[in-house]
PDB file of C-alpha atoms in Angstrom:
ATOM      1  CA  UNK A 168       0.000   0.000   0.000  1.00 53.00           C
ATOM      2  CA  UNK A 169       2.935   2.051   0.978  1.00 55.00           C
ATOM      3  CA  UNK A 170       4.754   1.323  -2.412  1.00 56.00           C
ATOM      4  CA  UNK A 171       1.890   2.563  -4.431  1.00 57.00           C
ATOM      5  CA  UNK A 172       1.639   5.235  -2.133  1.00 49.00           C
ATOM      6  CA  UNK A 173       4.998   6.462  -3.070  1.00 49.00           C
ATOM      7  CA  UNK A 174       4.994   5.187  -6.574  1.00 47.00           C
ATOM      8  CA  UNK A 175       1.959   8.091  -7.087  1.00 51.00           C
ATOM      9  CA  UNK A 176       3.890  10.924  -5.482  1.00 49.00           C
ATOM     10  CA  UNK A 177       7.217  10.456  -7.072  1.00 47.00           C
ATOM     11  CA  UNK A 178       6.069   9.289 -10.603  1.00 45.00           C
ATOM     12  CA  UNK A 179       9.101  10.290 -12.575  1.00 44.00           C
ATOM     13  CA  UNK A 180      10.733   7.147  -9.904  1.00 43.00           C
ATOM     14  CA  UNK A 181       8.117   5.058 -11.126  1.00 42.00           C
ATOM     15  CA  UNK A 182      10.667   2.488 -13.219  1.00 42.00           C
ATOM     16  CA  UNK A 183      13.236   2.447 -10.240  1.00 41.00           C
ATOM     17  CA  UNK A 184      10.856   1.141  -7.725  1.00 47.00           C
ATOM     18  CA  UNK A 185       9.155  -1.291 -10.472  1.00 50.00           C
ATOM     19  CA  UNK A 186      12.220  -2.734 -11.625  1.00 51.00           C
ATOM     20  CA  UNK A 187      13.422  -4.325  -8.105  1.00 52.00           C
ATOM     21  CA  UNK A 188       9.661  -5.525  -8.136  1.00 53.00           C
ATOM     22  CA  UNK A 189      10.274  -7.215 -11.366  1.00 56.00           C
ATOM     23  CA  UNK A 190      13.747  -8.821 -10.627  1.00 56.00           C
ATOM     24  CA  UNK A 191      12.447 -10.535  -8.219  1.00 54.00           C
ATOM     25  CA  UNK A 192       9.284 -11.879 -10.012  1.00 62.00           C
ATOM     26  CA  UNK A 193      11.837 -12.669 -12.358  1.00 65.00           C
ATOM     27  CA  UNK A 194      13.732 -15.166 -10.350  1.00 66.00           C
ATOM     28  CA  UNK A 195      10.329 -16.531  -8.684  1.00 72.00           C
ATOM     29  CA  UNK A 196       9.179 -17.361 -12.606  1.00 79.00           C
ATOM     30  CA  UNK A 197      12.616 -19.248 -13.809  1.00 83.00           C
ATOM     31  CA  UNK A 198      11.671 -21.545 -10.462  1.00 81.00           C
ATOM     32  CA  UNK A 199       8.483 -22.073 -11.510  1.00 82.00           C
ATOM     33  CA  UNK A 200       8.812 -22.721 -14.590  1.00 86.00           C
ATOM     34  CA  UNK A 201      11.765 -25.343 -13.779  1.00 87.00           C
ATOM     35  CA  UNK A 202       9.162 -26.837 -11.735  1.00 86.00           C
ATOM     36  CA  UNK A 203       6.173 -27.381 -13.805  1.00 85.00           C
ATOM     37  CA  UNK A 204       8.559 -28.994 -16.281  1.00 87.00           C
ATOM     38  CA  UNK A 205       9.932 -31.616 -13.967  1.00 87.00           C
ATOM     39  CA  UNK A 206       6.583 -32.263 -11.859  1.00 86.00           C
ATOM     40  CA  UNK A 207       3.850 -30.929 -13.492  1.00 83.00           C
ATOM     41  CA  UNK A 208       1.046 -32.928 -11.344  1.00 84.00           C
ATOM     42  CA  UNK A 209       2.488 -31.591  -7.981  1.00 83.00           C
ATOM     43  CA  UNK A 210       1.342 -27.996  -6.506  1.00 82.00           C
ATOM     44  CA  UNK A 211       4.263 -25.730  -6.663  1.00 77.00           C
ATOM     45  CA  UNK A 212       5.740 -25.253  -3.337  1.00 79.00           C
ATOM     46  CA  UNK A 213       5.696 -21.120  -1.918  1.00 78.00           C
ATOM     47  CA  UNK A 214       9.004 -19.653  -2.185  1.00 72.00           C
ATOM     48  CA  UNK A 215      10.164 -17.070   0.359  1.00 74.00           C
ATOM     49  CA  UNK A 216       9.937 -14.478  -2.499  1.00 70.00           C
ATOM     50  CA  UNK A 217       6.561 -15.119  -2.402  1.00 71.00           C
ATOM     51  CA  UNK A 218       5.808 -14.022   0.898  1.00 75.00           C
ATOM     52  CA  UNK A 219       8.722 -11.213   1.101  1.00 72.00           C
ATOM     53  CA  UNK A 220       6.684  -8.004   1.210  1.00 73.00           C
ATOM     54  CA  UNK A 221       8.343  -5.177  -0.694  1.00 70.00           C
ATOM     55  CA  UNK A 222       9.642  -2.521   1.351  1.00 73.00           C
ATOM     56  CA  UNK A 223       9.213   0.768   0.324  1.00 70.00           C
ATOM     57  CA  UNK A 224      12.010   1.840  -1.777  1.00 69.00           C
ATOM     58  CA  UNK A 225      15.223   4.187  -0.232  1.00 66.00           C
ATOM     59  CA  UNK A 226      15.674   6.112  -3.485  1.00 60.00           C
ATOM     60  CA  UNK A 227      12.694   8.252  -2.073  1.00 59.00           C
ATOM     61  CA  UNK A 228      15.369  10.490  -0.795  1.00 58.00           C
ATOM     62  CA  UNK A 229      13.798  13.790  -2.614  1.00 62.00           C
ATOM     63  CA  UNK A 230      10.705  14.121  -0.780  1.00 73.00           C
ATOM     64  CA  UNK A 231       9.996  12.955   3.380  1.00 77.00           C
ATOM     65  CA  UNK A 232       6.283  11.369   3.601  1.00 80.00           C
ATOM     66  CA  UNK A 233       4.631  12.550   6.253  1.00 83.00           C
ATOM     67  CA  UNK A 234       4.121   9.655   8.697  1.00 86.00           C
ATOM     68  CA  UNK A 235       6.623   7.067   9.826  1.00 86.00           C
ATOM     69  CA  UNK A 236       6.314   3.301   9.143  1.00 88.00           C
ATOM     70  CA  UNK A 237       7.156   1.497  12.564  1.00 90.00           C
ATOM     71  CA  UNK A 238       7.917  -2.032  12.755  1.00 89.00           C
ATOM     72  CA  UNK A 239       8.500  -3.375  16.269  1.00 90.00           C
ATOM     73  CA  UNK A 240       9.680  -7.004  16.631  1.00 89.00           C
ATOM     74  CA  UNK A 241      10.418  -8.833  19.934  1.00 87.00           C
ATOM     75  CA  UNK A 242      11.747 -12.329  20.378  1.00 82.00           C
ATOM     76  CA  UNK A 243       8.583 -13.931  20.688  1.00 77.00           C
ATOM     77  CA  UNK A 244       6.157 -11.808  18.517  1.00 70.00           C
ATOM     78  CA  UNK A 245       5.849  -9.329  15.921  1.00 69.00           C
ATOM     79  CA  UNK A 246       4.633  -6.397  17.951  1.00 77.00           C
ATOM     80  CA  UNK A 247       3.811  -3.719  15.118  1.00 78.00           C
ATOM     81  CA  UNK A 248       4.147  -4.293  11.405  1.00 79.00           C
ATOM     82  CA  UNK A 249       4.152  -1.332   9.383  1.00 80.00           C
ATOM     83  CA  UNK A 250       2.546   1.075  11.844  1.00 85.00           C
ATOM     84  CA  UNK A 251       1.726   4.243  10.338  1.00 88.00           C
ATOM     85  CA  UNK A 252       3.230   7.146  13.541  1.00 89.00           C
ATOM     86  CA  UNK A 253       3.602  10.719  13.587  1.00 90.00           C
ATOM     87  CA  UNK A 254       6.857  10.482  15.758  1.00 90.00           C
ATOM     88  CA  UNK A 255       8.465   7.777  18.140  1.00 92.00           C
ATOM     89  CA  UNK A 256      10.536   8.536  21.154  1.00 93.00           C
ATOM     90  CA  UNK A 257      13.249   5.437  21.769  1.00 93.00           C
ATOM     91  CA  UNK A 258      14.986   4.443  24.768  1.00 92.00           C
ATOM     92  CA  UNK A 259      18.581   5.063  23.202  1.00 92.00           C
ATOM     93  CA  UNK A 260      22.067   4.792  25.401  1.00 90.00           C
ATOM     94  CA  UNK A 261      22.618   8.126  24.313  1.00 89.00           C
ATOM     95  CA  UNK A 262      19.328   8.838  26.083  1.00 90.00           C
ATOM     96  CA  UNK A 263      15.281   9.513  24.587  1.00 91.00           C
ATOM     97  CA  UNK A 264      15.987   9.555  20.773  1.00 92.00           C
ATOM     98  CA  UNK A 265      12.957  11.428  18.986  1.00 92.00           C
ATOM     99  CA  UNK A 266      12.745  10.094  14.927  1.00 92.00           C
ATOM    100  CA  UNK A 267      10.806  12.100  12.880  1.00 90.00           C
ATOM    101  CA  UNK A 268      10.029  11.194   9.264  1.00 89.00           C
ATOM    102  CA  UNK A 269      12.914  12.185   7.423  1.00 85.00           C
ATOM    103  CA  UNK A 270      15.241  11.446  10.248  1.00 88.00           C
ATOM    104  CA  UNK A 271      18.829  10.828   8.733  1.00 89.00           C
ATOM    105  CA  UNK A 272      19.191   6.959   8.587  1.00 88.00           C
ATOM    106  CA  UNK A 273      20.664   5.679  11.705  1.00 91.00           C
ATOM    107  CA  UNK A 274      21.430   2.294  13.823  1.00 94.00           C
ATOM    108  CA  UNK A 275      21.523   2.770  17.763  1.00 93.00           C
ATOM    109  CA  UNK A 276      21.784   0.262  20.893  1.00 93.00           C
ATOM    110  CA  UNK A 277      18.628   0.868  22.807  1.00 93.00           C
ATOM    111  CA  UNK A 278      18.689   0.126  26.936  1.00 91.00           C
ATOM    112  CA  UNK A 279      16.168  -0.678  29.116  1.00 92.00           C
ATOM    113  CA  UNK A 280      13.392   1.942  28.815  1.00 91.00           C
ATOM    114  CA  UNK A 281      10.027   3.347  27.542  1.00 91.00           C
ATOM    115  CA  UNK A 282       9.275   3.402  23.541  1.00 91.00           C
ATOM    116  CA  UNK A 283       6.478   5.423  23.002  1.00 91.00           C
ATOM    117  CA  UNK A 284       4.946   5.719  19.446  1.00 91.00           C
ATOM    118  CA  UNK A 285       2.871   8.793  18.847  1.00 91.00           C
ATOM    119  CA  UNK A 286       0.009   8.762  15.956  1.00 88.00           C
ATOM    120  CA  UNK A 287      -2.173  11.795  16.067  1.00 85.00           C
ATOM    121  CA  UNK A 288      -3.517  12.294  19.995  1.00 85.00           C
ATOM    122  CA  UNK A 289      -2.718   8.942  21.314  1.00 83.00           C
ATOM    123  CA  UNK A 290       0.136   7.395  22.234  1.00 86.00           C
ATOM    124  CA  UNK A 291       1.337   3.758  22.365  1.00 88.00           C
ATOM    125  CA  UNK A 292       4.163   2.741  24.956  1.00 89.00           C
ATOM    126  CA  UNK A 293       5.992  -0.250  25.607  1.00 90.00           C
ATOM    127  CA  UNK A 294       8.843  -1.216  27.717  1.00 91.00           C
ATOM    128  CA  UNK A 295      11.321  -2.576  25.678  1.00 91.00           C
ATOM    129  CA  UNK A 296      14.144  -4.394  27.400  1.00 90.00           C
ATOM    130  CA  UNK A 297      17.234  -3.873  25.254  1.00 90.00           C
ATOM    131  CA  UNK A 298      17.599  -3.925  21.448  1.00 92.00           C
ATOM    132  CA  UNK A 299      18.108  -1.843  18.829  1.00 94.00           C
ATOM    133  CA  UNK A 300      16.774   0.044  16.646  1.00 94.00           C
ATOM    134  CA  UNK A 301      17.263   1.321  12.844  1.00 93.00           C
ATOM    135  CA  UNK A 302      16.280   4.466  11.338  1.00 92.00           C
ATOM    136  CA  UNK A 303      15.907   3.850   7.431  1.00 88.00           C
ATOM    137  CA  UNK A 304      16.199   6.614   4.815  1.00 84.00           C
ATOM    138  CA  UNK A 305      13.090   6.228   3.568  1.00 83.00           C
ATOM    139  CA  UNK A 306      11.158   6.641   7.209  1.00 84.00           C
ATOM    140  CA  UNK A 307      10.698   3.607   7.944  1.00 88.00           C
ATOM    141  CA  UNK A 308      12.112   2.586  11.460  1.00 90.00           C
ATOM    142  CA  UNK A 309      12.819  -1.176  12.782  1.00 91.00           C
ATOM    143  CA  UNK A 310      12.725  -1.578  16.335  1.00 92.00           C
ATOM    144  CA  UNK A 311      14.277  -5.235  17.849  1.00 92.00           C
ATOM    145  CA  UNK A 312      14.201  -5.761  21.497  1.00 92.00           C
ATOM    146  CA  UNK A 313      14.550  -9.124  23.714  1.00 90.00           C
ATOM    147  CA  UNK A 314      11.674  -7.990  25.122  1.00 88.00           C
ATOM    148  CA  UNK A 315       9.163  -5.141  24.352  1.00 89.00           C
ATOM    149  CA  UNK A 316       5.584  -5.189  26.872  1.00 89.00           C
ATOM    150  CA  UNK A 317       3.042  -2.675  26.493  1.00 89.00           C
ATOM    151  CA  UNK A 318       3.689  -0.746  29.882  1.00 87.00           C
ATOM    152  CA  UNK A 319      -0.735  -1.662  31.124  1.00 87.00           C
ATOM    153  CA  UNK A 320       1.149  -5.029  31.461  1.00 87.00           C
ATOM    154  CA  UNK A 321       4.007  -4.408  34.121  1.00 87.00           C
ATOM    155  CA  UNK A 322       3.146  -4.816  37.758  1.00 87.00           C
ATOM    156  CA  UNK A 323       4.309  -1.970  39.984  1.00 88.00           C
ATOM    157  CA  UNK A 324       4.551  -3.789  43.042  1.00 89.00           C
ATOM    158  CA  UNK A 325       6.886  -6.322  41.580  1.00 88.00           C
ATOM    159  CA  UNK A 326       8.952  -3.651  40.393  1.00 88.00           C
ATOM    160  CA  UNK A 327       9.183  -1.953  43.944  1.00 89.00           C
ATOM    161  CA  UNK A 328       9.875  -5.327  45.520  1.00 89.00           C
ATOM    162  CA  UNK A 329      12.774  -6.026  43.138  1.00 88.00           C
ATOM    163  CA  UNK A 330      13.991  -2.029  43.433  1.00 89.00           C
ATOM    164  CA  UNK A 331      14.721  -3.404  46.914  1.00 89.00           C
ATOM    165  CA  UNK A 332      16.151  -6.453  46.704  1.00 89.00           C
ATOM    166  CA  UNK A 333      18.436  -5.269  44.028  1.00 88.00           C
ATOM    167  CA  UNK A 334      20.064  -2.702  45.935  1.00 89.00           C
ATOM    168  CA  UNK A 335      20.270  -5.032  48.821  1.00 88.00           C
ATOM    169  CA  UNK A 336      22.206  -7.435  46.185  1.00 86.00           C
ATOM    170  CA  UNK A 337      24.391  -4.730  45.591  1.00 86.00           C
ATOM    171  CA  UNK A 338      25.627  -3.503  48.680  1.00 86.00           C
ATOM    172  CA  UNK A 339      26.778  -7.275  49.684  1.00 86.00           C
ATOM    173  CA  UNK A 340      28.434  -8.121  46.540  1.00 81.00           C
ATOM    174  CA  UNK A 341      31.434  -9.257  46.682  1.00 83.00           C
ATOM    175  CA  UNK A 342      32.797 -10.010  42.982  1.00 83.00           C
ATOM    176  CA  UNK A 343      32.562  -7.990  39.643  1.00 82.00           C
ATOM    177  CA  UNK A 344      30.431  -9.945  38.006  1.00 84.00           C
ATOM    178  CA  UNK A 345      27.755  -9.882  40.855  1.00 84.00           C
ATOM    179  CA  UNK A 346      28.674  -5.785  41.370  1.00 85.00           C
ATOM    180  CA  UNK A 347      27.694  -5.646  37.534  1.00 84.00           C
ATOM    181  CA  UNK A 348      24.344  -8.255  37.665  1.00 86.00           C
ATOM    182  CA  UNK A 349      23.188  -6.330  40.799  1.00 87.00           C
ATOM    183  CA  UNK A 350      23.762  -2.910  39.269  1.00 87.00           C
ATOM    184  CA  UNK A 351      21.934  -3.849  35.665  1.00 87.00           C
ATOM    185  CA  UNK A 352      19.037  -5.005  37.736  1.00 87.00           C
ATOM    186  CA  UNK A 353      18.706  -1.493  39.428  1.00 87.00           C
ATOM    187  CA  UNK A 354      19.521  -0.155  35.691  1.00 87.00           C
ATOM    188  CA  UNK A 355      16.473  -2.121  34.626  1.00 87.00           C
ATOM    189  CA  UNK A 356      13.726  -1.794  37.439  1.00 88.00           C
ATOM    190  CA  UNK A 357      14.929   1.908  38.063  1.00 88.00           C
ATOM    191  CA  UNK A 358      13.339   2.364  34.528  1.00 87.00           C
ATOM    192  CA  UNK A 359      10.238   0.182  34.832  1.00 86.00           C
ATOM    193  CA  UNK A 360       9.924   2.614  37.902  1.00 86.00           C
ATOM    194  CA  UNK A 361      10.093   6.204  35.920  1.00 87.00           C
ATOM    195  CA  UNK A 362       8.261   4.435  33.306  1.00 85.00           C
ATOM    196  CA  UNK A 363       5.048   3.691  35.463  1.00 84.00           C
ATOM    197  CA  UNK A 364       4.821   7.038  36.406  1.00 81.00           C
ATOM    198  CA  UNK A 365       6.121   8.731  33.420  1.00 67.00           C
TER     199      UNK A 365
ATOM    200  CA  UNK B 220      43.728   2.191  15.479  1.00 51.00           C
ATOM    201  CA  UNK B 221      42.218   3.779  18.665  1.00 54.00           C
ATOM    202  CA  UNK B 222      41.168   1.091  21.068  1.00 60.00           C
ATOM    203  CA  UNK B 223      37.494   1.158  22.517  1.00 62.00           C
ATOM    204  CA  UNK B 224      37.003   4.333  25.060  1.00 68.00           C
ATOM    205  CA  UNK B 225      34.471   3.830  27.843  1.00 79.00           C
ATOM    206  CA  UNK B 226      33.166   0.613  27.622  1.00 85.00           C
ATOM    207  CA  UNK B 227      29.891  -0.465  29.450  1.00 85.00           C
ATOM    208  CA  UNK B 228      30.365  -1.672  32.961  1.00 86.00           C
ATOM    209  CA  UNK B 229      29.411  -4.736  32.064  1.00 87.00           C
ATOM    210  CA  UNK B 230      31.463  -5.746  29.799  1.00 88.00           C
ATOM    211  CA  UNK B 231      34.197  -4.588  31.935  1.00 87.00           C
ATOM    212  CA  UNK B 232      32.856  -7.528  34.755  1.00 86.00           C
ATOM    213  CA  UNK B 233      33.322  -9.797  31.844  1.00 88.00           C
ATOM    214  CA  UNK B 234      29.906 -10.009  30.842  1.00 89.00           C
ATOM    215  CA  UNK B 235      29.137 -10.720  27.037  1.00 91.00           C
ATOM    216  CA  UNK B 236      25.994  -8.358  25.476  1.00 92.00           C
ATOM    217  CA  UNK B 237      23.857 -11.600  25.347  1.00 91.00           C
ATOM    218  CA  UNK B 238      24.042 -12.052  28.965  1.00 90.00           C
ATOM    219  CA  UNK B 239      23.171  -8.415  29.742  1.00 91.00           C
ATOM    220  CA  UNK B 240      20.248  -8.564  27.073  1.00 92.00           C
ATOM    221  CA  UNK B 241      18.940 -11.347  28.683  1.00 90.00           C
ATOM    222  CA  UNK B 242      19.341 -10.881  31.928  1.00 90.00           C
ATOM    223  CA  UNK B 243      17.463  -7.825  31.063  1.00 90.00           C
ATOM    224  CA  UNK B 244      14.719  -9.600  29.546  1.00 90.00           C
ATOM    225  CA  UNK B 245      14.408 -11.895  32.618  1.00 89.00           C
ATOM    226  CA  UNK B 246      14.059  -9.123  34.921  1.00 89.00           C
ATOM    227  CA  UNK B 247      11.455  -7.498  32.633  1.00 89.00           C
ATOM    228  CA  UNK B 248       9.301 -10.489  32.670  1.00 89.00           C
ATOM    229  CA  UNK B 249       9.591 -11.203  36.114  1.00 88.00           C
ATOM    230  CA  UNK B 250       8.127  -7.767  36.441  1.00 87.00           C
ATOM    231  CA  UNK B 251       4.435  -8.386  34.487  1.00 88.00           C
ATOM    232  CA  UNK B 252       1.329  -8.883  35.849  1.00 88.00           C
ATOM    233  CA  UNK B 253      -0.299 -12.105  36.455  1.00 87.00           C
ATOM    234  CA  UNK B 254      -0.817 -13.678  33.225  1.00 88.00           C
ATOM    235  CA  UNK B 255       1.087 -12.122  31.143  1.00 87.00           C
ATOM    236  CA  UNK B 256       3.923 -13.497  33.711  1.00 87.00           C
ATOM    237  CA  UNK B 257       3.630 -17.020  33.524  1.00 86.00           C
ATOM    238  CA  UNK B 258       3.051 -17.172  30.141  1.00 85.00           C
ATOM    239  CA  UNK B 259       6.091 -15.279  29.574  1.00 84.00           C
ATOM    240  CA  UNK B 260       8.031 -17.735  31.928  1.00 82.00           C
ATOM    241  CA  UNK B 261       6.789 -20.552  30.127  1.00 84.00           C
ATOM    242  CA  UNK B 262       7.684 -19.452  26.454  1.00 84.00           C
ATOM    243  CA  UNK B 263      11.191 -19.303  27.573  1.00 83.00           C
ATOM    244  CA  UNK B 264      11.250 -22.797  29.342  1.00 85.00           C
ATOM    245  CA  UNK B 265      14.129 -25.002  27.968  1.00 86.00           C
ATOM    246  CA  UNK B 266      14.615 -28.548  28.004  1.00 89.00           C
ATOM    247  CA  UNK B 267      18.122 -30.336  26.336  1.00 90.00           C
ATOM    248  CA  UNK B 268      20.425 -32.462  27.089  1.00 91.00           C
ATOM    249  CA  UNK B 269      24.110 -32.255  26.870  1.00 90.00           C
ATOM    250  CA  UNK B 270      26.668 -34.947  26.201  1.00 90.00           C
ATOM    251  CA  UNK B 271      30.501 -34.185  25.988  1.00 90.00           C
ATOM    252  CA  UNK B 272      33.287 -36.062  23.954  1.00 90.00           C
ATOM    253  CA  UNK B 273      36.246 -37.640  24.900  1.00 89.00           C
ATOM    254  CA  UNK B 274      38.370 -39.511  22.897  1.00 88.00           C
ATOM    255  CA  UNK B 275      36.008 -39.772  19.811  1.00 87.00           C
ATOM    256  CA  UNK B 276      33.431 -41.138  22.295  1.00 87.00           C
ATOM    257  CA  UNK B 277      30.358 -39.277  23.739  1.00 85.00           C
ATOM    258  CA  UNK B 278      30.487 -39.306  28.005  1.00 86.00           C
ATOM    259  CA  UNK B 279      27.302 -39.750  30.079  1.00 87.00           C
ATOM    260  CA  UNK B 280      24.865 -36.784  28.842  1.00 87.00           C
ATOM    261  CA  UNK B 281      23.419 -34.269  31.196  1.00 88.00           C
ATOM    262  CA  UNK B 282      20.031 -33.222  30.790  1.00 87.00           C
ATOM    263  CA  UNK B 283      19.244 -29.323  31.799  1.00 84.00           C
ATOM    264  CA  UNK B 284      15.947 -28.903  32.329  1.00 83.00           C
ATOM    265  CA  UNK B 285      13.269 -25.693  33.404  1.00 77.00           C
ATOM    266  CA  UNK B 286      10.335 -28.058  33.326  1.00 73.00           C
ATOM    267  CA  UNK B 287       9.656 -30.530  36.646  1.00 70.00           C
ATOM    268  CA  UNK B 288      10.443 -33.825  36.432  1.00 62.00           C
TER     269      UNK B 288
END
């Protein structure tokens, strides 16, 4: 939808966008073809090709379309696919990372914190545990995280209990490696925490 | 070449990103509510067992297991 989207507003790239679309139809037709001539009773199997969806095209550098395209993908689900936004905030090391569409393509390591996606008056957050995330050129923006739960879903008591317990763990620990486990698990609840009541 | 400046303190105890990035992970699911929470625990339940190999022969394997016997 997006392609054709774009395809209308830049017409004079109309034959650059088109032509990747046609390369790969290309290759999917050779297979078929090889196919039907070997086993011509038997269903073609679906290639990957077949379910690849185009992406919309990075040439698109002339004009910036007016909403993002968010895809958010965690280790057990596909969170958002192509998500229309106005603006999403990340959680990057470098701090809250605002991308607006026509933000200058970009890779960064997110830590533990709030992603909020904002699309007209509402806004969609989820805790995302670490990840990363890729700005395209063309506005499109791929979020990966280990873990990314919309923030109705976290339970503030747990969070308090383990705010405790983790700075217990890390006044009696003894070794780096404990210093370091104790210290990421104040990191991470320390953030749940601002990100309840933020 | 310049060598790496700051590095995270993590990596400094010796810990490898994967570690961190699950260990965050863990403590983010132990965090949800109720069943959210165990079904989280559950996806990430694993069940294998390991057997080394001496001398071109496999030893006794060891089974490492989340689920209850």
């Amino acid at each position: 939808m997006l392609r054709r989207a774009t395809t209308r507003i830049l017409s004079h790239r109309r034959h650059c966008s088109t032509a990747e679309a046609l390369k790969v139809t290309a290759a999917d037709d050779l297979f078929m073809a090889a196919w039907k001539r070997t086993m011509p009773n038997l269903d073609p199997p679906k290639t990957p090709l077949s379910f690849l969806q185009p992406r919309p095209s990075t040439a698109s550098a002339a004009s910036i379309p007016s909403k993002m395209t968010i895809n958010l993908v965690s280790s057990c689900s596909s969170g958002l696919s192509n998500k229309q936004a106005h603006m999403v905030i990340v959680p990057a090391t470098t701090g809250q990372m605002g991308i607006l569409p026509g933000h200058v393509a970009s890779i960064s390591e997110l830590k533990p914190g709030l992603l909020s996606i904002y699309e007209g008056n509402e806004v969609t957050k989820y805790f995302i545990s670490s990840g990363f995330a890729f700005v395209h050129s063309n506005s499109v923006a791929d979020i990966i995280a280990a873990e990314a739960v919309p923030i109705e879903q976290v339970d503030p008591s747990s969070v308090q209990k383990g705010l405790a317990e983790f700075t217990q763990k890390l006044s009696t620990a003894s070794t780096d490696l404990e210093k370091a486990e104790a210290q990421i698990g104040l990191d991470v609840l320390s953030a749940l925490n601002s990100s309840l009541s933020g | 070449m310049t060598s790496n400046a700051a590095v995270p303190f993590w990596r400094a105890a010796g810990m490898t990103y994967i570690t961190y990035s699950n260990l965050c992970a863990n403590l983010v699911r132990q965090c949800l509510k109720e069943p959210y929470r165990s079904e989280a625990l559950n996806r990430e339940k694993v069940h294998f067992s390991i057997s080394k190999w001496a001398e071109g022969k496999p030893e006794k394997p060891t089974i490492r297991s989340d689920t209850p016997e």
